[in-house]
Amino acid sequence: MTRISPVREAAPSVRESLKQLDDSALAARFLDGERRAFDELVDRYQSRLLNFVYRTTGDRERAEDLVQETFIRVYRHLHRFDQTKKFSTWVYTIASNLAKNELRNRSRNPLVLFQTIRKDWEADQRPLQWEDNTYRPDDLFRKRHLRSMVESAVEELPRHHRQVFVLREMEGKTYEEIAEITGCNLGTVKSRLNRARNNFAQLIAPLLG
Amino acid sequence: MADCAEFLDRYSEYRDGLLSPVLSERFAAHLDSCASCARYHRVVVSGVEAFAGLPELSPSTDFALRLQDRLREEEWMARRATSGAPLGVTVAVAAALGLAAWLPTLGRDPEVAELPAVLAKGPPPVREPAVSVDLADFELPSYVPIHGGVWQPAFVAGSSGGSLAAYALPLAPAPAR
């Protein structure tokens, strides 16, 4: 006769019950001593944060380090998190600050600075103009290269614009959330997002009809 | 009706549904009548669709293990920080450990090691001054040149003396003439 360990039977149901909780409830359970609640938070956010940080910094390996660092800081400071606020905004704010520091440190590197100087991109000085273009490239060529063009276009955006663009278009954050995550006011978010979309469109327009 | 400049200036608010219904209608009407702005809108929509459709990255296979290691280390450090051991106890334990390390050496003569002798050159010969002079007659400039421009501290005869003489302290052997 096979004996079923009661502990083994309970474990899946604990994990299942944790999956039903929202982020704030999970945080509360973790602070009460349920360690698996933190594992559940990691499961929920690791991919999303990785994609956000990667699209912001452009470096996949470094993005993983920064996401790990994000979770370490969440672990360290969770007892200070105001549970009336949105947990996702808080964790994205931590990740966003780490990504910003990474980009700032990188821009001080002479090699990277040289490459940055070579790009004569001055988003704020480009006129907001749009000209009709009757060029119609081959559809197959367009589809084949659209993906890489879109990725490159986002990478070429100035970092302040890139961050709000990724938060809005990829992560679906509201303007208020973006303002909180990036530490800017709403007006700045609108302005940066508008410029980011304009710059993005100018880069990919040749491939689209 | 909205014009192109207004449309482009507030495009994001229009796209994200943040305009008032009246303004939103004006912008929609502008899109119907302006091919350029309509194309702009199409490009943004298609581009963002392509961007959102990019394959999502997954963490590497050892991501969870590495994170668990770091969290365990974090836990251990947090426990150490809150262990509650008072400073005095820590100092006493450190002193006891130090004493235990030094105790075996107390009350015992240190070992004497015989080392081989070191050969050294004798001291340089002392040069007698060429002229015996009364030091009260001498001023002390900082340096005077002797023997091909090598500057050395020197005494120079004062005004009460007869001919000018120099007494130089040899710091280096004089070059052969």
XYZ file of C-alpha atoms in Angstrom:
386
model
C 0.000 0.000 0.000
C 1.388 3.387 -0.943
C 1.509 5.950 1.814
C 1.009 9.525 0.745
C 2.911 12.035 2.799
C 0.505 14.707 4.076
C 3.226 17.359 3.579
C 3.612 16.402 -0.076
C -0.146 16.598 -0.536
C -0.356 20.070 1.083
C 2.525 21.677 -0.849
C 0.828 21.907 -4.298
C -2.323 23.355 -2.746
C -0.332 26.049 -0.897
C 1.300 27.077 -4.160
C -2.032 26.997 -5.936
C -3.617 29.144 -3.270
C -0.761 31.636 -3.517
C -1.386 31.966 -7.259
C -4.903 33.191 -6.513
C -3.650 36.101 -4.408
C -2.920 39.576 -5.755
C 0.522 41.124 -5.363
C -0.198 43.021 -2.161
C -1.669 39.936 -0.496
C 1.381 37.933 -1.524
C 3.637 40.580 -0.028
C 1.657 40.422 3.206
C 1.888 36.597 3.291
C 5.627 36.775 2.768
C 6.016 39.261 5.624
C 4.003 36.847 7.784
C 6.621 34.198 7.130
C 5.395 32.368 4.018
C 8.566 32.238 1.971
C 6.891 30.692 -1.068
C 4.913 33.912 -1.467
C 8.133 35.639 -2.528
C 8.844 32.843 -5.016
C 5.414 33.474 -6.517
C 6.188 37.202 -6.879
C 9.452 36.323 -8.628
C 7.598 33.975 -10.988
C 5.114 36.696 -11.855
C 7.591 39.449 -12.572
C 10.862 37.922 -13.736
C 10.025 37.756 -17.462
C 8.240 41.087 -17.604
C 11.054 42.869 -15.804
C 13.655 41.142 -17.933
C 11.964 42.319 -21.128
C 11.483 45.838 -19.807
C 15.100 46.179 -18.654
C 16.427 44.538 -21.828
C 14.425 46.856 -24.112
C 15.653 49.815 -22.076
C 19.350 48.888 -21.863
C 19.853 46.704 -24.956
C 22.076 44.237 -23.070
C 20.523 40.878 -22.280
C 23.157 39.601 -19.875
C 23.267 42.827 -17.947
C 19.470 42.915 -17.927
C 19.416 39.603 -16.030
C 21.845 40.961 -13.432
C 19.724 44.074 -12.995
C 16.526 42.050 -12.604
C 18.209 39.905 -9.954
C 19.318 43.066 -8.193
C 15.723 44.328 -8.397
C 14.448 41.245 -6.577
C 17.165 41.520 -3.943
C 16.084 45.081 -3.221
C 12.434 44.062 -3.109
C 13.352 41.332 -0.616
C 15.360 43.759 1.474
C 12.793 46.543 1.577
C 9.442 44.763 1.301
C 8.710 45.486 4.965
C 8.782 49.209 4.062
C 6.501 48.909 1.019
C 3.231 50.791 1.439
C 0.694 48.061 0.731
C -1.975 50.581 -0.184
C 0.109 51.396 -3.293
C 0.458 49.266 -6.385
C 3.197 46.648 -6.021
C 3.938 46.530 -9.761
C 4.607 50.277 -9.879
C 7.023 49.931 -6.983
C 8.936 47.024 -8.482
C 9.094 48.696 -11.905
C 10.399 51.866 -10.255
C 13.269 49.904 -8.724
C 14.038 48.218 -12.057
C 13.760 51.520 -13.924
C 16.231 53.240 -11.576
C 18.706 50.405 -11.939
C 18.384 50.558 -15.735
C 18.836 54.331 -15.704
C 21.987 54.026 -13.586
C 23.286 51.383 -15.950
C 22.792 53.654 -18.955
C 24.302 56.626 -17.138
C 27.387 54.620 -16.170
C 27.681 53.297 -19.694
C 27.539 56.760 -21.198
C 30.611 57.700 -19.131
C 32.594 54.966 -20.833
C 34.693 56.633 -23.566
C 34.006 53.917 -26.133
C 30.277 54.110 -25.672
C 30.392 57.906 -25.623
C 32.192 57.880 -28.951
C 29.504 55.721 -30.480
C 26.836 57.960 -29.019
C 28.466 61.096 -30.424
C 28.523 59.523 -33.853
C 24.744 59.411 -33.842
C 23.618 62.906 -34.652
C 20.201 62.305 -33.243
C 18.736 65.414 -31.725
C 15.179 64.411 -31.043
C 14.204 67.723 -29.498
C 15.323 69.693 -32.519
C 13.734 67.599 -35.200
C 10.659 69.339 -36.592
C 7.412 67.495 -36.141
C 6.752 67.170 -39.844
C 5.388 64.371 -41.863
C 5.633 63.984 -45.602
C 3.563 61.656 -47.669
C 5.677 58.934 -49.205
C 4.481 56.904 -52.155
C 7.375 54.465 -51.944
C 6.032 50.901 -51.786
C 8.761 48.371 -51.058
C 8.225 44.694 -51.620
C 5.919 43.158 -48.982
C 8.113 40.143 -48.305
C 11.180 42.299 -47.811
C 9.215 44.529 -45.480
C 7.986 41.691 -43.283
C 11.380 40.047 -43.174
C 13.107 43.167 -41.992
C 10.369 44.867 -40.043
C 11.135 43.006 -36.832
C 14.823 43.893 -36.828
C 14.025 47.479 -37.913
C 11.550 47.878 -35.077
C 14.044 46.567 -32.523
C 16.795 48.829 -33.878
C 14.463 51.816 -33.983
C 13.604 51.416 -30.319
C 17.270 50.979 -29.404
C 18.107 54.192 -31.236
C 15.651 56.294 -29.290
C 17.216 58.620 -26.714
C 17.126 56.805 -23.383
C 14.512 59.031 -21.730
C 12.195 58.539 -24.696
C 12.944 54.838 -24.972
C 11.996 54.159 -21.388
C 8.551 55.812 -21.579
C 7.946 54.228 -24.996
C 8.667 50.731 -23.677
C 6.607 51.299 -20.529
C 3.628 52.477 -22.562
C 3.733 50.324 -25.687
C 5.163 47.100 -24.314
C 4.187 47.135 -20.647
C 0.877 48.953 -21.070
C 1.463 51.287 -18.139
C -0.778 54.333 -17.703
C 0.619 57.845 -17.876
C 0.307 58.171 -14.090
C 2.182 54.926 -13.539
C 4.890 55.970 -15.987
C 5.205 59.302 -14.168
C 5.649 57.491 -10.865
C 8.088 54.904 -12.234
C 10.294 57.441 -14.006
C 10.011 60.187 -11.398
C 8.660 62.733 -13.940
C 5.482 64.782 -14.014
C 2.593 63.965 -16.356
C 3.449 66.758 -18.776
C 6.957 65.407 -19.243
C 5.633 61.889 -19.803
C 3.249 63.113 -22.531
C 5.958 65.158 -24.205
C 8.543 62.357 -24.157
C 6.055 59.775 -25.358
C 4.967 61.993 -28.232
C 8.542 62.598 -29.333
C 9.373 58.903 -28.941
C 6.491 57.907 -31.202
C 7.418 60.548 -33.742
C 11.066 59.429 -33.818
C 10.062 55.776 -33.955
C 7.708 56.409 -36.853
C 10.339 58.273 -38.837
C 12.742 55.360 -38.453
C 10.392 52.612 -39.564
C 8.327 54.526 -42.114
C 10.438 53.400 -45.107
C 9.400 49.798 -44.463
C 5.715 50.471 -44.035
C 3.189 51.645 -46.564
C -11.126 71.256 -37.615
C -7.655 70.377 -36.224
C -4.584 71.179 -38.326
C -1.479 68.996 -38.813
C 0.612 70.819 -36.207
C -2.055 70.432 -33.536
C -2.637 66.817 -34.526
C 1.044 65.900 -34.256
C 1.489 67.902 -31.077
C -1.287 66.030 -29.252
C -1.102 62.766 -31.128
C -0.212 60.669 -28.076
C -3.228 61.899 -26.136
C -5.435 61.106 -29.126
C -3.909 57.652 -29.545
C -4.273 56.850 -25.839
C -7.851 58.128 -25.602
C -7.104 61.035 -23.298
C -8.749 63.811 -25.336
C -12.226 65.109 -24.696
C -14.933 63.603 -26.977
C -15.212 66.860 -28.920
C -11.490 67.148 -29.564
C -11.231 63.452 -30.322
C -13.871 63.848 -33.042
C -11.997 66.788 -34.546
C -8.807 64.736 -34.714
C -10.635 61.791 -36.283
C -12.087 64.150 -38.879
C -8.596 65.484 -39.600
C -7.345 61.954 -40.187
C -10.116 61.429 -42.731
C -9.054 64.476 -44.668
C -5.245 64.521 -44.341
C -3.337 61.716 -46.127
C -0.052 62.650 -44.478
C -1.328 62.500 -40.889
C -3.330 59.384 -41.732
C -0.150 57.682 -42.905
C 1.681 58.807 -39.791
C -1.022 57.241 -37.640
C -0.887 54.004 -39.668
C 2.887 53.757 -39.331
C 2.773 54.244 -35.569
C -0.001 51.661 -35.146
C 1.752 49.062 -37.345
C 5.156 49.718 -35.831
C 3.897 49.399 -32.278
C 2.049 46.213 -33.191
C 5.284 44.772 -34.547
C 7.162 45.914 -31.444
C 4.613 44.405 -29.055
C 4.743 41.200 -31.105
C 8.500 40.733 -30.647
C 9.280 37.408 -28.935
C 9.397 37.721 -25.193
C 12.711 36.929 -23.542
C 12.754 34.233 -20.893
C 15.226 34.220 -18.015
C 18.186 31.861 -18.468
C 17.931 28.349 -17.005
C 20.095 29.139 -13.995
C 18.410 32.467 -13.202
C 16.261 31.018 -10.384
C 19.205 29.145 -8.806
C 21.406 32.217 -8.842
C 18.649 34.295 -7.310
C 18.043 31.698 -4.589
C 21.753 31.777 -3.719
C 21.711 35.533 -3.458
C 18.555 35.509 -1.349
C 20.070 32.949 1.029
C 23.125 35.160 1.405
C 20.849 38.138 2.000
C 18.980 36.181 4.695
C 22.176 35.131 6.408
C 23.483 38.680 6.474
C 20.178 39.950 7.853
C 20.286 37.328 10.628
C 23.852 38.277 11.491
C 22.957 41.933 11.702
C 20.105 41.242 14.107
C 21.784 38.503 16.181
C 21.841 40.871 19.202
C 25.383 40.164 20.393
C 26.452 43.256 22.367
C 29.669 45.031 21.363
C 31.381 44.289 24.666
C 30.897 40.552 24.243
C 32.327 40.747 20.730
C 35.396 42.650 21.941
C 35.907 40.217 24.826
C 35.718 37.236 22.476
C 38.208 38.904 20.097
C 40.585 39.610 23.009
C 40.332 36.039 24.246
C 41.120 34.715 20.796
C 44.113 37.037 20.519
C 45.389 35.944 23.925
C 44.994 32.304 22.978
C 47.091 32.943 19.879
C 49.886 34.723 21.806
C 49.886 32.627 25.023
C 52.230 29.904 23.770
C 54.952 32.508 23.114
C 54.944 33.972 26.642
C 57.475 32.814 29.290
C 59.715 31.297 26.692
C 63.019 32.627 25.414
C 62.857 33.461 21.770
C 64.872 31.263 19.468
C 68.131 32.734 18.304
C 68.991 32.141 14.696
C 72.602 32.273 13.476
C 72.789 34.234 10.226
C 75.834 34.398 7.939
C 77.945 37.602 8.188
C 77.331 40.358 5.649
C 80.407 41.816 3.924
C 80.312 45.610 3.609
C 82.674 48.225 2.199
C 84.458 50.439 4.664
C 83.445 54.093 5.156
C 84.703 56.622 2.540
C 87.980 58.450 3.449
C 87.533 61.793 5.236
C 89.123 64.698 3.352
C 90.950 67.275 5.453
C 90.056 70.925 4.639
C 92.647 72.682 2.422
C 92.698 75.802 4.648
C 91.966 76.174 8.345
C 89.552 79.078 8.804
C 87.520 80.779 11.438
C 83.899 79.872 10.783
C 82.745 83.265 12.154
C 84.170 84.872 9.002
C 82.016 82.787 6.744
C 78.594 83.424 5.309
C 76.532 80.527 4.157
C 75.043 80.829 0.721
C 72.842 77.980 -0.308
C 75.013 76.528 -3.075
C 78.099 77.338 -5.143
C 79.294 75.523 -8.247
C 82.493 73.489 -8.059
C 84.166 71.091 -10.416
C 82.210 71.360 -13.613
C 78.838 72.526 -12.384
C 78.094 70.134 -9.543
C 76.403 72.247 -6.930
C 77.218 71.512 -3.333
C 76.671 73.342 -0.066
C 79.707 75.494 0.679
C 81.176 78.161 2.918
C 82.533 81.288 1.293
C 85.010 83.648 2.958
C 83.484 86.830 4.337
C 84.598 90.401 3.720
C 87.046 90.388 6.635
C 89.051 87.594 5.038
C 91.768 87.868 2.411
C 91.343 85.906 -0.789
C 88.150 84.087 -1.582
C 88.259 80.454 -0.605
C 85.698 77.738 -0.697
C 85.297 74.833 1.635
C 83.070 72.272 -0.007
C 81.558 69.224 1.616
C 82.331 66.336 -0.747
C 79.080 64.623 -1.643
C 80.459 62.945 -4.730
C 83.991 62.246 -5.911
C 85.394 65.086 -7.998
C 85.718 64.249 -11.703
C 89.260 63.465 -12.901
C 91.005 66.411 -14.587
